[in-house]
Coordinates of C-alpha atoms and ligand atoms in Angstrom, one line a residue:
M1 CA 30.4 2.2 -5.9
R2 CA 28.5 5.4 -6.4
L3 CA 25.1 4.6 -7.9
G4 CA 22.4 6.6 -9.7
F5 CA 18.8 5.5 -10.3
I6 CA 16.4 7.1 -12.8
G7 CA 12.7 6.2 -12.8
L8 CA 11.2 5.6 -9.4
G9 CA 7.9 4.0 -10.3
H10 CA 6.3 0.7 -9.2
M11 CA 9.6 -1.2 -9.9
G12 CA 12.3 1.5 -9.7
F13 CA 11.4 2.8 -6.3
P14 CA 11.7 -0.6 -4.4
M15 CA 14.9 -1.4 -6.3
A16 CA 16.4 2.0 -5.3
R17 CA 15.3 1.3 -1.7
R18 CA 17.1 -2.0 -1.7
L19 CA 20.3 -0.4 -3.0
L20 CA 20.1 2.3 -0.3
G21 CA 19.4 -0.4 2.3
A22 CA 22.5 -2.3 1.3
G23 CA 24.5 0.9 2.1
H24 CA 25.1 2.4 -1.4
T25 CA 25.1 6.1 -2.1
V26 CA 22.3 6.6 -4.6
A27 CA 21.6 9.8 -6.6
V28 CA 18.0 9.7 -7.9
Y29 CA 15.9 11.4 -10.6
D30 CA 12.3 11.0 -11.7
T31 CA 10.0 13.5 -13.6
R32 CA 7.7 13.1 -10.6
E33 CA 9.0 15.2 -7.8
E34 CA 7.1 13.3 -5.1
A35 CA 8.9 10.1 -6.1
V36 CA 12.3 11.8 -5.7
N37 CA 11.2 13.2 -2.3
A38 CA 10.2 9.8 -1.1
A39 CA 13.6 8.3 -2.1
V40 CA 15.4 11.3 -0.4
A41 CA 13.5 10.5 2.8
L42 CA 15.2 7.0 2.6
G43 CA 18.7 8.6 2.2
A44 CA 19.0 9.1 -1.5
Q45 CA 20.6 12.2 -3.0
P46 CA 18.2 14.3 -5.2
A47 CA 19.2 15.2 -8.8
S48 CA 17.3 17.6 -11.1
A49 CA 18.1 15.9 -14.4
P50 CA 19.5 12.6 -15.6
R51 CA 22.8 14.4 -16.4
E52 CA 23.2 15.4 -12.8
V53 CA 22.7 11.7 -11.8
A54 CA 25.5 10.8 -14.2
D55 CA 27.8 13.6 -12.8
A56 CA 27.4 12.0 -9.3
A57 CA 27.5 8.2 -10.1
D58 CA 29.7 5.8 -11.9
T59 CA 27.0 3.3 -12.4
V60 CA 23.5 4.6 -13.4
L61 CA 20.5 2.3 -13.4
A62 CA 17.1 3.2 -15.0
S63 CA 13.6 1.7 -14.8
L64 CA 11.5 3.6 -17.3
P65 CA 8.1 3.1 -19.0
S66 CA 9.1 3.2 -22.7
G67 CA 12.0 3.2 -25.3
Q68 CA 11.2 6.9 -25.9
A69 CA 11.7 7.8 -22.3
C70 CA 15.0 5.8 -22.2
L71 CA 16.4 7.5 -25.3
E72 CA 15.4 10.9 -23.8
V73 CA 17.1 10.0 -20.5
V74 CA 20.2 8.9 -22.3
T75 CA 20.7 11.2 -25.3
G76 CA 18.6 14.3 -24.4
T77 CA 20.4 17.6 -23.8
Q78 CA 20.3 16.8 -20.1
G79 CA 20.8 13.1 -20.7
V80 CA 23.2 10.7 -18.9
A81 CA 25.4 10.5 -21.9
H82 CA 26.7 14.0 -21.0
G83 CA 27.5 13.1 -17.4
T84 CA 31.1 13.5 -16.2
R85 CA 31.4 10.5 -13.9
I86 CA 29.3 7.8 -15.4
K87 CA 31.1 4.6 -16.6
R88 CA 28.2 2.3 -17.2
F89 CA 24.4 2.5 -17.7
V90 CA 22.2 -0.4 -16.7
D91 CA 18.7 -0.3 -18.2
L92 CA 16.2 -2.3 -16.2
S93 CA 13.3 -1.3 -18.4
T94 CA 11.5 -3.3 -21.0
V95 CA 11.9 -1.4 -24.2
G96 CA 12.6 -3.9 -27.0
S97 CA 15.9 -4.7 -28.7
E98 CA 15.8 -1.8 -31.2
A99 CA 15.6 0.9 -28.6
S100 CA 18.2 -0.9 -26.5
R101 CA 20.7 -1.0 -29.5
A102 CA 20.2 2.7 -30.0
V103 CA 21.0 3.3 -26.3
H104 CA 24.1 1.0 -26.5
Q105 CA 25.3 2.9 -29.6
A106 CA 24.8 6.4 -28.2
L107 CA 26.7 5.5 -25.0
H108 CA 29.4 3.5 -26.8
E109 CA 30.3 6.7 -28.8
R110 CA 31.0 8.5 -25.5
G111 CA 33.0 5.6 -24.0
I112 CA 30.2 4.5 -21.6
A113 CA 29.3 0.8 -21.3
A114 CA 25.7 -0.2 -21.5
L115 CA 24.0 -3.4 -20.2
D116 CA 20.4 -4.1 -20.9
S117 CA 18.9 -5.8 -18.0
P118 CA 15.1 -6.1 -18.1
V119 CA 13.6 -7.8 -15.1
S120 CA 10.9 -10.2 -14.2
G121 CA 9.2 -10.9 -10.9
G122 CA 6.9 -7.9 -10.4
V123 CA 6.7 -5.4 -7.6
A124 CA 6.9 -8.2 -5.0
G125 CA 10.2 -9.3 -6.6
A126 CA 11.5 -5.8 -6.6
D127 CA 10.5 -5.4 -2.9
N128 CA 12.0 -8.7 -1.8
G129 CA 15.1 -8.8 -4.0
T130 CA 13.9 -11.8 -5.8
L131 CA 13.8 -10.5 -9.4
T132 CA 15.1 -12.3 -12.3
L133 CA 17.4 -10.0 -14.3
M134 CA 18.2 -10.9 -17.9
V135 CA 21.4 -9.2 -18.9
S136 CA 23.1 -8.6 -22.2
G137 CA 26.3 -6.6 -23.0
A138 CA 30.0 -7.1 -22.3
Q139 CA 30.6 -10.1 -20.0
A140 CA 33.3 -8.1 -18.0
E141 CA 30.7 -5.4 -17.2
F142 CA 28.2 -8.1 -16.1
D143 CA 30.9 -9.7 -13.9
A144 CA 31.8 -6.3 -12.4
L145 CA 28.2 -5.8 -11.3
K146 CA 27.5 -9.2 -9.7
D147 CA 27.3 -7.9 -6.2
L148 CA 24.9 -5.2 -7.3
F149 CA 22.6 -7.6 -9.1
D150 CA 22.6 -9.9 -6.1
I151 CA 20.9 -7.1 -4.1
L152 CA 18.0 -7.1 -6.6
G153 CA 17.7 -10.8 -7.4
R154 CA 19.2 -13.4 -9.7
A155 CA 21.0 -12.2 -12.8
I156 CA 21.3 -14.5 -15.8
Y157 CA 23.7 -13.6 -18.6
V158 CA 21.9 -13.8 -21.9
G159 CA 24.8 -12.8 -24.2
A160 CA 27.1 -10.1 -25.5
K161 CA 24.9 -8.9 -28.3
P162 CA 23.1 -5.6 -27.3
G163 CA 19.4 -6.1 -27.2
S164 CA 19.4 -9.9 -26.6
A165 CA 18.1 -9.6 -23.1
Q166 CA 15.3 -7.4 -24.4
T167 CA 14.3 -10.2 -26.8
M168 CA 14.4 -12.7 -23.9
K169 CA 12.2 -10.4 -21.8
L170 CA 9.7 -9.9 -24.6
L171 CA 9.3 -13.7 -25.1
N172 CA 9.0 -14.2 -21.4
N173 CA 6.2 -11.6 -21.2
L174 CA 4.4 -13.0 -24.2
V175 CA 4.2 -16.3 -22.3
A176 CA 3.0 -14.4 -19.1
A177 CA 0.5 -12.4 -21.1
T178 CA -0.8 -15.6 -22.6
T179 CA -1.2 -17.6 -19.4
L180 CA -2.9 -14.8 -17.6
A181 CA -5.4 -14.2 -20.5
V182 CA -6.1 -17.9 -21.1
T183 CA -6.5 -18.7 -17.4
A184 CA -9.0 -15.8 -17.2
E185 CA -10.9 -17.2 -20.3
A186 CA -11.0 -20.7 -19.0
V187 CA -12.1 -19.7 -15.4
V188 CA -14.9 -17.5 -16.8
M189 CA -16.1 -20.5 -18.8
G190 CA -15.9 -22.6 -15.6
V191 CA -18.0 -20.1 -13.6
K192 CA -20.6 -20.2 -16.3
A193 CA -20.7 -23.9 -16.0
G194 CA -21.3 -23.5 -12.2
L195 CA -17.8 -24.3 -10.9
D196 CA -16.3 -22.5 -7.8
P197 CA -13.5 -20.1 -8.8
R198 CA -11.3 -21.0 -5.8
V199 CA -11.8 -24.7 -6.4
M200 CA -10.8 -24.2 -10.1
I201 CA -7.6 -22.3 -9.1
D202 CA -6.8 -25.0 -6.5
V203 CA -7.2 -27.8 -9.1
L204 CA -5.2 -25.9 -11.7
N205 CA -2.3 -25.4 -9.2
A206 CA -2.4 -29.1 -8.2
G207 CA -2.7 -30.2 -11.8
S208 CA -1.0 -29.7 -15.2
G209 CA -2.7 -26.3 -16.0
G210 CA -1.0 -24.4 -13.2
T211 CA 1.2 -21.4 -14.1
H212 CA 2.4 -18.2 -12.4
A213 CA -1.0 -16.8 -13.4
S214 CA -3.0 -19.3 -11.3
R215 CA -0.4 -19.6 -8.5
D216 CA 0.2 -15.9 -7.9
K217 CA -1.8 -13.5 -9.9
F218 CA -5.3 -15.0 -9.5
P219 CA -5.1 -15.6 -5.7
R220 CA -3.5 -12.2 -5.1
S221 CA -5.5 -9.9 -7.3
V222 CA -8.3 -11.6 -9.3
L223 CA -10.1 -13.9 -6.9
P224 CA -10.3 -11.1 -4.2
R225 CA -11.2 -8.7 -7.0
T226 CA -8.6 -6.1 -5.8
F227 CA -7.0 -5.8 -9.3
D228 CA -3.9 -4.3 -7.7
Y229 CA -1.0 -6.6 -8.7
G230 CA 1.2 -3.6 -9.7
F231 CA 1.7 -3.9 -13.5
A232 CA -0.3 -1.5 -15.7
T233 CA -2.3 -2.8 -18.7
G234 CA -0.6 -0.1 -20.8
L235 CA 2.8 -1.6 -20.0
M236 CA 1.6 -5.2 -20.8
V237 CA 0.2 -4.0 -24.1
K238 CA 3.5 -2.2 -24.8
D239 CA 5.4 -5.5 -24.2
V240 CA 3.0 -7.6 -26.4
R241 CA 3.3 -5.0 -29.2
L242 CA 7.1 -5.0 -28.9
Y243 CA 7.1 -8.8 -29.1
L244 CA 5.0 -8.7 -32.3
E245 CA 7.3 -6.0 -33.8
E246 CA 10.4 -8.2 -33.1
A247 CA 8.6 -11.3 -34.3
A248 CA 7.6 -9.5 -37.5
R249 CA 11.2 -8.4 -38.2
L250 CA 12.2 -12.0 -37.8
E251 CA 9.3 -13.3 -39.8
A252 CA 8.2 -15.5 -36.9
V253 CA 4.7 -14.3 -36.0
G254 CA 2.4 -17.1 -35.0
V255 CA -1.4 -17.3 -34.5
I256 CA -1.3 -17.6 -30.7
A257 CA 0.7 -14.3 -30.2
A258 CA -1.7 -12.6 -32.6
A259 CA -4.8 -13.8 -30.7
V260 CA -3.3 -12.9 -27.3
A261 CA -2.4 -9.4 -28.6
E262 CA -6.0 -8.9 -29.7
Q263 CA -7.3 -9.8 -26.2
W264 CA -4.8 -7.3 -24.6
E265 CA -5.8 -4.6 -27.1
T266 CA -9.4 -5.1 -26.0
T267 CA -8.4 -4.8 -22.3
L268 CA -6.6 -1.6 -23.1
R269 CA -9.6 -0.1 -24.9
E270 CA -12.2 -1.2 -22.3
E271 CA -10.2 -0.9 -19.0
G272 CA -7.7 1.8 -19.9
A273 CA -3.9 2.0 -19.8
D274 CA -3.7 2.7 -16.1
S275 CA -5.8 -0.3 -15.1
D276 CA -4.0 -3.2 -13.5
F277 CA -3.2 -5.9 -16.0
T278 CA -5.1 -8.5 -13.9
A279 CA -8.2 -6.6 -15.2
V280 CA -7.7 -8.6 -18.4
I281 CA -10.5 -10.8 -17.1
K282 CA -13.1 -8.0 -17.0
P283 CA -14.0 -7.8 -20.7
I284 CA -14.1 -11.6 -20.9
E285 CA -16.5 -11.6 -17.9
A286 CA -18.6 -8.9 -19.5
A287 CA -18.8 -10.9 -22.8
A288 CA -19.9 -14.0 -20.9
G289 CA -22.2 -12.2 -18.5
V290 CA -20.6 -13.7 -15.3
I291 CA -18.2 -12.5 -12.6
V292 CA -15.3 -14.6 -11.2
D293 CA -15.6 -13.8 -7.5
G294 CA -13.4 -15.8 -5.1
R295 CA -14.1 -13.7 -2.0
Ligands
NAD1 P1 5.9 3.1 -13.7 O1 5.1 3.8 -14.7 O2 5.3 2.7 -12.3 O3 7.3 3.8 -13.4 C1 8.0 4.5 -14.4 C2 8.7 5.7 -13.7 O4 9.5 6.5 -14.6 C3 7.6 6.7 -13.1 O5 7.9 7.1 -11.8 C4 7.8 7.9 -14.1 O6 7.5 9.2 -13.4 C5 9.2 7.8 -14.5 N1 9.5 8.5 -15.7 C6 8.9 8.5 -16.9 N2 9.5 9.2 -17.8 C7 10.6 9.7 -17.2 C8 11.7 10.4 -17.7 N3 11.8 10.9 -19.0 N4 12.7 10.7 -16.8 C9 12.7 10.2 -15.5 N5 11.7 9.5 -15.1 C10 10.7 9.2 -15.9 O7 6.4 1.7 -14.4 P2 6.9 0.4 -13.7 O8 5.8 -0.6 -13.5 O9 7.8 0.7 -12.6 O10 7.8 -0.2 -14.9 C11 9.0 0.3 -15.3 C12 9.6 -0.6 -16.3 O11 9.8 -1.9 -15.8 C13 8.8 -0.7 -17.6 O12 9.6 -0.8 -18.7 C14 8.1 -2.0 -17.4 O13 7.7 -2.6 -18.6 C15 9.1 -2.8 -16.6 N6 8.6 -3.9 -15.7 C16 7.5 -3.7 -14.9 C17 7.1 -4.7 -14.1 C18 5.9 -4.5 -13.1 O14 5.4 -5.5 -12.5 N7 5.5 -3.3 -12.8 C19 7.7 -5.9 -14.1 C20 8.8 -6.1 -15.0 C21 9.2 -5.1 -15.8

């Protein structure tokens, strides 16, 4: 299978590296030349536009930062929809179901299959091939790509309806955004009461309050105060906003999602879009006048 990969960022680059490592031919494109050069150093073939990737590959994957970027990569004048070889497009980005349906529609009109396949598991999962991939689109296309998905992690078929996997990913990320924010809030309170941050995380993980936030994100990036988990605050806010948009369309907005969104908007304002999302704790610490230091 001749592959293409567009968007070689925190997630895309390690995924492309795994596909190359498994022996696939991979044509790559990113707006950042240095990212393309780094992939070429690993054996990828460089392309100068998405269309060129789709001229070289039958299966094109993408990991992009927004729905707007995806639409541009697919339908732009140099988009993959104009490629001569492409048969299917696999979108690994989190863009929401509306953007995903627009991508499906644009490609369908040109006889190209589309699978939306957002991922969970972070940079470590992309590195190790332990991502969870949520996939929607034609079942036959999903089946045809099983070996490919196995290189990246575990793929779960969500349904045939375009965009369903995006809805699944957004609700997953709302839960992740909530547990990280509420763990930060609770641990800040504990520090103010005189508790040791490392002891609190140990107890949460041994008890009923443990989540991925306390098991992985806190020990790795918050307690050592490295704030380098690998997911930008701007992307987390994008996902929470997309969740709220989908929930509003469905008339299913609840008070918890709204409160969580407010905390993330504060993080965006105070820490900036490029900060790591584990910095969500910093405005909470500032408001309480304490630091959660587990070094
Ligand atoms: P990133 O910003 O690190 O990478 C995005 C890449 O896309 C960059 O290299 C950028 O130069 C490139 N790009 C932007 N516009 C482009 C265009 N028009 N054409 C070609 N390349 C373009 O982002 P990331 O953290 O790798 O996330 C990518 C996607 O995966 C996002 O949708 C994000 O929400 C999702 N995601 C990220 C994580 C994570 O932990 N980082 C986890 C799960 C899902």
